[in-house]
Tab-separated table of C-alpha atoms in Angstrom:
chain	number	residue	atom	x	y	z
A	1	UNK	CA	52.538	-75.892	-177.264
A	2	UNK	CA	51.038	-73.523	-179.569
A	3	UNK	CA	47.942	-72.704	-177.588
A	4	UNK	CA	50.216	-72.262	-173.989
A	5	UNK	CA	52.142	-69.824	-176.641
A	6	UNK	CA	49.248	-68.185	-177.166
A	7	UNK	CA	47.638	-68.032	-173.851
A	8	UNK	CA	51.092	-67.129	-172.731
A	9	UNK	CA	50.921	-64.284	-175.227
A	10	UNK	CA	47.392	-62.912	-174.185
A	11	UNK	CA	48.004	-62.928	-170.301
A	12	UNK	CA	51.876	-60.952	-171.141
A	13	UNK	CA	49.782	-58.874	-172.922
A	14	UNK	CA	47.061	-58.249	-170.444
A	15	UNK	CA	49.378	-57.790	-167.970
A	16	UNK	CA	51.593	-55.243	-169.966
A	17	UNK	CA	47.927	-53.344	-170.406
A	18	UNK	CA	46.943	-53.879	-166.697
A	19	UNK	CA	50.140	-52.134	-165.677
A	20	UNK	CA	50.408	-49.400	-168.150
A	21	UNK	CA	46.605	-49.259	-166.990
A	22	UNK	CA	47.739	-49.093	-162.912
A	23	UNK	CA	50.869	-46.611	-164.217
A	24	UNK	CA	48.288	-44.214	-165.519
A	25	UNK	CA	46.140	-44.223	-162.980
A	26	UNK	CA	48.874	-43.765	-160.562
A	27	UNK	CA	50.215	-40.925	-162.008
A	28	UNK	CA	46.946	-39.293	-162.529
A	29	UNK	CA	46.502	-40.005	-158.937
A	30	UNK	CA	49.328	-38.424	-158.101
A	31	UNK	CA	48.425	-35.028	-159.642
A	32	UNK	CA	45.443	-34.995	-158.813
A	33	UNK	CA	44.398	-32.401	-156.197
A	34	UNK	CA	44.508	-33.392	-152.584
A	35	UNK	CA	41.484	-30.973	-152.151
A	36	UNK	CA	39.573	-29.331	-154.889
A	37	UNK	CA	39.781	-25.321	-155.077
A	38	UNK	CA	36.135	-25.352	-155.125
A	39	UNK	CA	35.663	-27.078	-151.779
A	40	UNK	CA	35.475	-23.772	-150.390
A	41	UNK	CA	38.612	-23.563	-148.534
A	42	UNK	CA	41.193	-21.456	-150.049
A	43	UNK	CA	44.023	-22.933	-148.235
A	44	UNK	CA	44.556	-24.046	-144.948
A	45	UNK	CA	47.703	-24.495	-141.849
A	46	UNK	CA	49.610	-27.776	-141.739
A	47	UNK	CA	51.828	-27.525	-138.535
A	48	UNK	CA	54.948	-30.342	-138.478
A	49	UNK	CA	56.457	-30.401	-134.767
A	50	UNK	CA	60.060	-31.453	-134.694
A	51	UNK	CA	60.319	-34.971	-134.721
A	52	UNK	CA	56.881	-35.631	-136.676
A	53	UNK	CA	57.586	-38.511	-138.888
A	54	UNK	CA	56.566	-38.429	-142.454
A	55	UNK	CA	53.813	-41.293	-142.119
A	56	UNK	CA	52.491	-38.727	-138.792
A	57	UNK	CA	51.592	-36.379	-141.357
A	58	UNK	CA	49.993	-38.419	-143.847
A	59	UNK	CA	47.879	-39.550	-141.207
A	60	UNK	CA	46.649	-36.394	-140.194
A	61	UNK	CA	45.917	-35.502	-144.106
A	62	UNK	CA	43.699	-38.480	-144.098
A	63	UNK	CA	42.111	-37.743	-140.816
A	64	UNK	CA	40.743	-34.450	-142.641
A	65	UNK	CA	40.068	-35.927	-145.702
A	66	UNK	CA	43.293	-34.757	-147.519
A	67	UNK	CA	44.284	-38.080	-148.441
A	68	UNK	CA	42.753	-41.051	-149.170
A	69	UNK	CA	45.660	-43.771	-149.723
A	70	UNK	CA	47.914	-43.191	-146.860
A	71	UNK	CA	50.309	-46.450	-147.783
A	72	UNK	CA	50.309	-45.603	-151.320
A	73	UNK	CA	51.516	-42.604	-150.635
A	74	UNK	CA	54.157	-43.911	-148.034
A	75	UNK	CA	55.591	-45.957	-150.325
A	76	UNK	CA	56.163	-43.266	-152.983
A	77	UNK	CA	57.745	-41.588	-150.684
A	78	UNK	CA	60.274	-43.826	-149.530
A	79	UNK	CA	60.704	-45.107	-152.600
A	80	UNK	CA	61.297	-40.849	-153.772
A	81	UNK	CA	63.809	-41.334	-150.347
A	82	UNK	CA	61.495	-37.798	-149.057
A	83	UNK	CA	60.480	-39.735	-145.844
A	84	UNK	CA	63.626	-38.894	-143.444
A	85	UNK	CA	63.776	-35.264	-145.588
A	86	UNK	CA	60.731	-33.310	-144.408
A	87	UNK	CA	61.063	-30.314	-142.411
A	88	UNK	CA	59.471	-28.959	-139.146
A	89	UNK	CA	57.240	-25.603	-138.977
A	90	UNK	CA	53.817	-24.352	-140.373
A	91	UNK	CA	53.173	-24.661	-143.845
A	92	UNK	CA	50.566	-22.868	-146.009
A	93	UNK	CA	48.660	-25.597	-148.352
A	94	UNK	CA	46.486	-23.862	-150.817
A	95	UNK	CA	43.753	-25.823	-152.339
A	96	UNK	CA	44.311	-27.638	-155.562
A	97	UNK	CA	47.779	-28.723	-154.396
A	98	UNK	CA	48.849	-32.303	-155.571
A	99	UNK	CA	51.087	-34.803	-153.413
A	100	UNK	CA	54.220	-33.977	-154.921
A	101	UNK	CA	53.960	-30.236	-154.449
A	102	UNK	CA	53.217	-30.995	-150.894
A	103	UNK	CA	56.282	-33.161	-150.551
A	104	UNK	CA	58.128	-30.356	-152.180
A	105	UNK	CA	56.954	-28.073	-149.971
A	106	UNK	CA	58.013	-30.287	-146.872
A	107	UNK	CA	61.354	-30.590	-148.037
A	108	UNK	CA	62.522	-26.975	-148.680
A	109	UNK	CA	61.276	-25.970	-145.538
A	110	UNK	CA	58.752	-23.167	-146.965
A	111	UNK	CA	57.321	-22.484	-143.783
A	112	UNK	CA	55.912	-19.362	-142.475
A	113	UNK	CA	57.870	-17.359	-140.424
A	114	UNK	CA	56.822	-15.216	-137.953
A	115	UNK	CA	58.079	-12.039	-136.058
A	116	UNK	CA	59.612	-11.978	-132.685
A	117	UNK	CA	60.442	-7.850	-131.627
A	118	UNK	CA	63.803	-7.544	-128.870
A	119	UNK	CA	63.102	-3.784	-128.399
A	120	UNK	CA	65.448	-1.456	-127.799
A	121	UNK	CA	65.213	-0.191	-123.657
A	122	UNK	CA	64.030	-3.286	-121.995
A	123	UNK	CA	65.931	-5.215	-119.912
A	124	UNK	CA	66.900	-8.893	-119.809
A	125	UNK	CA	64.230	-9.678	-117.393
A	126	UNK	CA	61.546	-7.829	-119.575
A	127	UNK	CA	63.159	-9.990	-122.663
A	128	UNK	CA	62.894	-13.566	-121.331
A	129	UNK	CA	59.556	-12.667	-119.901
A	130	UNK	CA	58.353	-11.568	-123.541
A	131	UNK	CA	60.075	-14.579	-124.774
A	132	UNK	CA	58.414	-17.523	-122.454
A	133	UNK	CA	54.954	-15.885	-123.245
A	134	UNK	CA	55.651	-16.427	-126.426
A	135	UNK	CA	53.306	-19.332	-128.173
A	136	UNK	CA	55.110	-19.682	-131.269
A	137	UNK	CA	58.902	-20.736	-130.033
A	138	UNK	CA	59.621	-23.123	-127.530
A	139	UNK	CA	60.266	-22.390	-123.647
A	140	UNK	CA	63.241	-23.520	-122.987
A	141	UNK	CA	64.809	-20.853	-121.055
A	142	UNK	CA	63.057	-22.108	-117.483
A	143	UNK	CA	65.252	-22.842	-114.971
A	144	UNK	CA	68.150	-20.266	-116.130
A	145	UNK	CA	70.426	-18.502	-113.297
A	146	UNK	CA	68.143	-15.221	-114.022
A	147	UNK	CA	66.935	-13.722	-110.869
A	148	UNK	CA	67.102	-10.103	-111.225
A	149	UNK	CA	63.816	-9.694	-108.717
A	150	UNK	CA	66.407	-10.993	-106.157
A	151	UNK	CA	68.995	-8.770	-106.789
A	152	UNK	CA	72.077	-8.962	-109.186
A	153	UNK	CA	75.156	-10.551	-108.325
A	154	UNK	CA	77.740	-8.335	-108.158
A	155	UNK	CA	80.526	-10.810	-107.945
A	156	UNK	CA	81.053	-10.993	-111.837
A	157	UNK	CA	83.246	-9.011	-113.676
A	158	UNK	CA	83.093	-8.666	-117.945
A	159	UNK	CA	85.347	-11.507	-118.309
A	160	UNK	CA	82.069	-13.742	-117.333
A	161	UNK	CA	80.049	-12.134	-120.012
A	162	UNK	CA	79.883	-15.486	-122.213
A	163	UNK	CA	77.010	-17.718	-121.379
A	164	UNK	CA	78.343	-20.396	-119.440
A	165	UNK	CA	78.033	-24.387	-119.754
A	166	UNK	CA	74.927	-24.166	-117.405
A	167	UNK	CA	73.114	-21.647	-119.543
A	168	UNK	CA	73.546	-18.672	-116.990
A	169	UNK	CA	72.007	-15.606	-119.299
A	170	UNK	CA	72.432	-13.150	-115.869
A	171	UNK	CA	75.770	-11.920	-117.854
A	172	UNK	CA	73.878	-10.841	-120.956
A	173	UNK	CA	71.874	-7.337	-119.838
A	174	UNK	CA	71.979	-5.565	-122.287
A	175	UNK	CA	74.266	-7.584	-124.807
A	176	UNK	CA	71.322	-8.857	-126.838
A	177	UNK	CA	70.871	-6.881	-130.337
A	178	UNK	CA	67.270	-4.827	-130.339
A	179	UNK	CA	65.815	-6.229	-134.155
A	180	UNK	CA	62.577	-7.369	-135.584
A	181	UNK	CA	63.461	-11.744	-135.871
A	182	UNK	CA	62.063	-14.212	-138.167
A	183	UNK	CA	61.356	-17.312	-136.287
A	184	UNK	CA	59.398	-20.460	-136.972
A	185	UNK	CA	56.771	-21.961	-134.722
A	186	UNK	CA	58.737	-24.730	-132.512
A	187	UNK	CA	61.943	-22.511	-132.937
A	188	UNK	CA	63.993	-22.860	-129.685
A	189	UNK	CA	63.650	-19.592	-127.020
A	190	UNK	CA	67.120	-19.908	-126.403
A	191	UNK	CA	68.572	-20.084	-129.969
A	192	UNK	CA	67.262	-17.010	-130.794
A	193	UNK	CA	68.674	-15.426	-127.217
A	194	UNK	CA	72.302	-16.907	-128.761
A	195	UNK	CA	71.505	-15.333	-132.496
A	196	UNK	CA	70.938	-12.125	-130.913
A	197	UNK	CA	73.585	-12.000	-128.418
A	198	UNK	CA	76.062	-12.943	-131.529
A	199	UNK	CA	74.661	-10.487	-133.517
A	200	UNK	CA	75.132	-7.677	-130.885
A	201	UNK	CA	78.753	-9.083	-130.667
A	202	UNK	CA	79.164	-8.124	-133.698
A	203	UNK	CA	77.714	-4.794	-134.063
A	204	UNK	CA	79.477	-3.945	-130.617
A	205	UNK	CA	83.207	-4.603	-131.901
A	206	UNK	CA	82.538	-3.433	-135.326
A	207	UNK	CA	81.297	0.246	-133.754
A	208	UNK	CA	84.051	0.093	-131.593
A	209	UNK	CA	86.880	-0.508	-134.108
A	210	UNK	CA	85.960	2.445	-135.855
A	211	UNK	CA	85.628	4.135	-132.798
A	212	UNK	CA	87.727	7.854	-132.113
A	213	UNK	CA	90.928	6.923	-130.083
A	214	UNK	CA	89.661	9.701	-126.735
A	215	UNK	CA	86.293	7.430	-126.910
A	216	UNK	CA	88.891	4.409	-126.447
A	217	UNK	CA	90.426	6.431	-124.011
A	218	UNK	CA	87.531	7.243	-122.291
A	219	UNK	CA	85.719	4.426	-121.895
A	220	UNK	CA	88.994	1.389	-122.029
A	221	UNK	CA	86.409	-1.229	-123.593
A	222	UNK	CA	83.514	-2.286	-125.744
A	223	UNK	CA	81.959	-3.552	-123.206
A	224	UNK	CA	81.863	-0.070	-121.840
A	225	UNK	CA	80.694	1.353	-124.473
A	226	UNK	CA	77.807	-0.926	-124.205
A	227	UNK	CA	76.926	0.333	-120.595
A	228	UNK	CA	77.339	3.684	-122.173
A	229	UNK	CA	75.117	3.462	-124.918
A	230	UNK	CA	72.847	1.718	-122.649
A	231	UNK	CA	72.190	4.536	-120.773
A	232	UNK	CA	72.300	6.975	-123.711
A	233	UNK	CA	69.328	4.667	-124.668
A	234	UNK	CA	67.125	5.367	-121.393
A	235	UNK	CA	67.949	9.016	-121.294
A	236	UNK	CA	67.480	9.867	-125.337
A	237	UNK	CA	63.836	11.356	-126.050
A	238	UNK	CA	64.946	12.476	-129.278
A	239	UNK	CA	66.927	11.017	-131.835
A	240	UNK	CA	68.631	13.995	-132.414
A	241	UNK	CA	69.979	14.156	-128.741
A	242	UNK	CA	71.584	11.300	-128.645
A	243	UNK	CA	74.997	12.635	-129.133
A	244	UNK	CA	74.717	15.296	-127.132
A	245	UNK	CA	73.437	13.203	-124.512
A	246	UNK	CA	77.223	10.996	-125.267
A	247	UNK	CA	78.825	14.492	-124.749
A	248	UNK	CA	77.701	14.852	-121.104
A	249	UNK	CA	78.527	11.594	-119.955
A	250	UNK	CA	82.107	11.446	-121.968
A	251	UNK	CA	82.625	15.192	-120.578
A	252	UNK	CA	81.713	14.195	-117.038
A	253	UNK	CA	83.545	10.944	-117.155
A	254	UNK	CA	86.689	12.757	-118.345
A	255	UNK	CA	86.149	15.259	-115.369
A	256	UNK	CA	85.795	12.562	-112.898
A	257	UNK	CA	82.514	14.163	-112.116
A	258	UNK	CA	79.312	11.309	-111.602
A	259	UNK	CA	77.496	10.579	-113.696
A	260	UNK	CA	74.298	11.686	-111.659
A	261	UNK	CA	71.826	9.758	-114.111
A	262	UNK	CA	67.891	8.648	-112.458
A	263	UNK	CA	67.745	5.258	-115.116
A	264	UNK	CA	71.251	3.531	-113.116
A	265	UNK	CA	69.085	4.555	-109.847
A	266	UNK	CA	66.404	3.323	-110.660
A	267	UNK	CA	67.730	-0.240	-112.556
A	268	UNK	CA	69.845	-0.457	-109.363
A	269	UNK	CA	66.307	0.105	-107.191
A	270	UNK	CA	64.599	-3.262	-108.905
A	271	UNK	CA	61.344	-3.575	-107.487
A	272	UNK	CA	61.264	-1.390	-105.126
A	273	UNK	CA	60.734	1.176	-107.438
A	274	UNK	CA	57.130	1.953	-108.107
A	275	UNK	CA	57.378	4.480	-110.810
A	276	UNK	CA	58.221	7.794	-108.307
A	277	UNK	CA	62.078	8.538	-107.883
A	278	UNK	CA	62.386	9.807	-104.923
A	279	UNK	CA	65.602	12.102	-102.957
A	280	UNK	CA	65.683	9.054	-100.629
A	281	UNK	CA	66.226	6.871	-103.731
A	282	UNK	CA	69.093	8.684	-105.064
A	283	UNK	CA	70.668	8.238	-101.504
A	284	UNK	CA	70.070	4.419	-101.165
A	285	UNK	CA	73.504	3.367	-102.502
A	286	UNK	CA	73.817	0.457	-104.794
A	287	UNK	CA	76.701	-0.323	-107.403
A	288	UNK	CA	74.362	0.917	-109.916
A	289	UNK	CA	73.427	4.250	-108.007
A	290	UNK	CA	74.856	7.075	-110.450
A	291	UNK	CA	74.530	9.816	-107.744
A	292	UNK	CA	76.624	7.946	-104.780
A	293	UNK	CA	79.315	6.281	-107.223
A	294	UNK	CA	81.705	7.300	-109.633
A	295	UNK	CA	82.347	6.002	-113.064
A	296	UNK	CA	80.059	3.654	-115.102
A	297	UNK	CA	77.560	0.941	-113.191
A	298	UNK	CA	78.784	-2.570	-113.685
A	299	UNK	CA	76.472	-3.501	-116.218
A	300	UNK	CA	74.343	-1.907	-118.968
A	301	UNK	CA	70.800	-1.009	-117.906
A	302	UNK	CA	69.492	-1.640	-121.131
A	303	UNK	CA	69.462	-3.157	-124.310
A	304	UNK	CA	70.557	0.192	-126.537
A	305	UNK	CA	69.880	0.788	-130.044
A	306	UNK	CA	72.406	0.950	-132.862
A	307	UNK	CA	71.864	4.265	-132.662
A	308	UNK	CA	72.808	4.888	-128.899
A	309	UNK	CA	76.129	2.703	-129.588
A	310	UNK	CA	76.982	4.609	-132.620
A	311	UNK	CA	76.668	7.732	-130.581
A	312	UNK	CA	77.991	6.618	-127.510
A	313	UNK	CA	81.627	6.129	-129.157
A	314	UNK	CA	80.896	9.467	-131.302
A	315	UNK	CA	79.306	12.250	-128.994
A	316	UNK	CA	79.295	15.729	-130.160
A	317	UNK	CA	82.351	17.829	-129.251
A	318	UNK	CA	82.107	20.797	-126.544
A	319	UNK	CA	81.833	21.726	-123.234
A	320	UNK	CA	78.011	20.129	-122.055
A	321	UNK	CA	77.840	18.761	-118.511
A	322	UNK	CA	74.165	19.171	-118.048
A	323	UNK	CA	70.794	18.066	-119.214
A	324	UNK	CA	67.183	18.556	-118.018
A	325	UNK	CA	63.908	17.237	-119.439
A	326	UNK	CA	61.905	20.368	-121.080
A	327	UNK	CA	58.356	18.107	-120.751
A	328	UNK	CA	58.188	18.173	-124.455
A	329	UNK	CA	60.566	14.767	-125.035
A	330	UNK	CA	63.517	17.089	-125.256
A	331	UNK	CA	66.033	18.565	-122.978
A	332	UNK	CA	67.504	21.539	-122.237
A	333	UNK	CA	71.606	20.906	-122.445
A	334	UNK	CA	74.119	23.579	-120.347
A	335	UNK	CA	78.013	23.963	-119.544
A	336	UNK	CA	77.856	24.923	-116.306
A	337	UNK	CA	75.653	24.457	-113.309
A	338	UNK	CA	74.172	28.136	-112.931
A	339	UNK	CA	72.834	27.580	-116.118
A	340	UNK	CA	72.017	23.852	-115.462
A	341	UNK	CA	70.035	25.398	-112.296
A	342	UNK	CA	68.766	27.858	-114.043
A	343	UNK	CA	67.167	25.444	-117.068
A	344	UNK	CA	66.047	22.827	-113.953
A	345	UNK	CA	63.905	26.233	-112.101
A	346	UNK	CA	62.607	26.882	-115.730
A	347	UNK	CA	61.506	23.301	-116.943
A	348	UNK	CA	60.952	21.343	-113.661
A	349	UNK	CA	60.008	22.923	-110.865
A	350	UNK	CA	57.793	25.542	-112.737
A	351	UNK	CA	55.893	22.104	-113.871
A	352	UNK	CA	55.327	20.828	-110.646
């Protein structure tokens, strides 16, 4: 009995050594780096799709030499619970980095994030276009009731302006807000159309709220003050215009004069424009022709700027019912239209 005491005694204690030994190891294992900063690679680009499971990743470490005990490391991790936790996007691994940063790293969702531009101007059509040449978010706007080269329909009325269950975006020209986006790579097209749109929402009805009452008057709606601003936006060449340019159309639209503006003709033209407005185009009638139809077109034109919606609900007081392009990016504003006639003799046809 004494010697299976001892033996007993000396394979505890081996064992106690061999796993303090393995413990060690492991740990040093764990922080050790994955790639040495001296391996000449300063860092490099780990992208995680949505959906990539945790032992996808590992794999691809090892396939590049990042990692050399793949199931090791998978069971830390599950037994850490990170498996179900990481996150998808592109992630930035400089060299030296040791498993757990990594992990850390894949749980908090440091990714990069990258700029997507909705500019101020364009038009839906220009927008999704942008968007599903985009390689960083996902395409999953195909297949949307968006067919502006065929025409708008001109059956729908504001109240349709939400997108509706089958993802019709037609109602949203010029309701999406004109910023500089962050966005990760696999991001969804279409979610950042919605975060946009929401964010315009808001800008819209907060503009309007503080809106004059004779703008309220005016124009009866935000949404008209959207198709307002919208055209404030295509006809501003200078910041400092832009309320002026509000004045004419507010002065006009109280007058029940047209609004006799060439960007309506020429959104209303589609394709058929080619980049000369003609007299013949501002005689083709469409709902969005300025020249042969009073009042507002039915939608915006654009997507305006802050700026233009700010203005279009607070244009400069007086009497201006005319502008004219000077050549220089700024125009020549008048009361009547002697002098109007007079400024269009002066700055246009003298140029042609």
């Amino acid at each position: 009995m004494p010697n299976l005491l001892k033996w007993g005694l000396v394979i505890g204690v081996v064992c106690g050594l061999t796993l303090v030994a393995a413990g060690t190891l492991f740990r040093g294992w764990l922080q050790s780096p994955m790639y040495p900063s001296d391996a000449g690679i300063s860092e490099f680009i780990l992208n995680v799709e949505p959906g990539t499971t945790l032992s996808t990743v590992y794999q691809e470490l090892a396939e590049i030499g990042m990692l050399n005990q793949v199931r090791l490391a998978t069971w830390w991790a599950v037994r850490k619970g990170y498996a179900s936790q990481i996150q998808a996007g592109e992630y930035v691994i400089p060299a030296g980095i040791t498993l757990p940063a990594l992990m850390e790293q894949l749980i908090s969702g440091q990714v990069i994030y990258h700029d997507v531009r909705i500019i101020e101007g364009t038009s839906l059509a220009e927008v999704l276009l942008e968007l599903r040449g985009n390689k960083i978010l996902v395409d999953d706007l195909a297949g949307l009731a968006i067919n502006l080269e065929n025409g708008l329909d001109q059956t729908w009325g504001p109240q349709d302006l939400e997108m509706s269950a089958n993802g019709n975006l037609q109602y949203l020209e010029g309701y999406l807000f004109p910023d500089t986006y962050k966005v990760r790579r696999g991001e969804s097209a279409r979610a950042l159309i919605e975060r946009s749109h929401e964010l315009m929402r808001g800008q819209l009805s907060r503009v309007w709220l503080e809106s004059p009452q004779d703008t309220r008057k005016t124009l009866g709606s935000p949404y008209n003050l959207l198709i307002l601003a919208s055209i404030v936006e295509k006809e501003t060449g200078q910041e400092t215009e832009r309320a002026d340019i509000a004045q004419v159309f507010h002065n006009r639209l109280n007058k029940g004069m047209r609004l006799q503006t060439d960007p309506t003709v020429i959104y209303g033209l589609g394709e058929a424009f080619d980049g000369n407005l003609t007299r013949a185009h501002l005689r083709t009638d469409t709902p969005y022709n300025s020249y042969t139809r009073a009042g507002l077109p039915p939608t915006p034109i654009a997507i305006p700027s802050l700026a233009s919606i700010r203005a279009a609900a607070n244009p400069s007081r007086g009497e201006l019912l005319y502008f004219v392009a000077k050549g220089d990016g700024s125009s020549q504003f008048s009361n009547t239209l002697d002098d109007h006639n007079k400024a269009v003799r002066r700055f246009q046809l003298r140029q042609r």
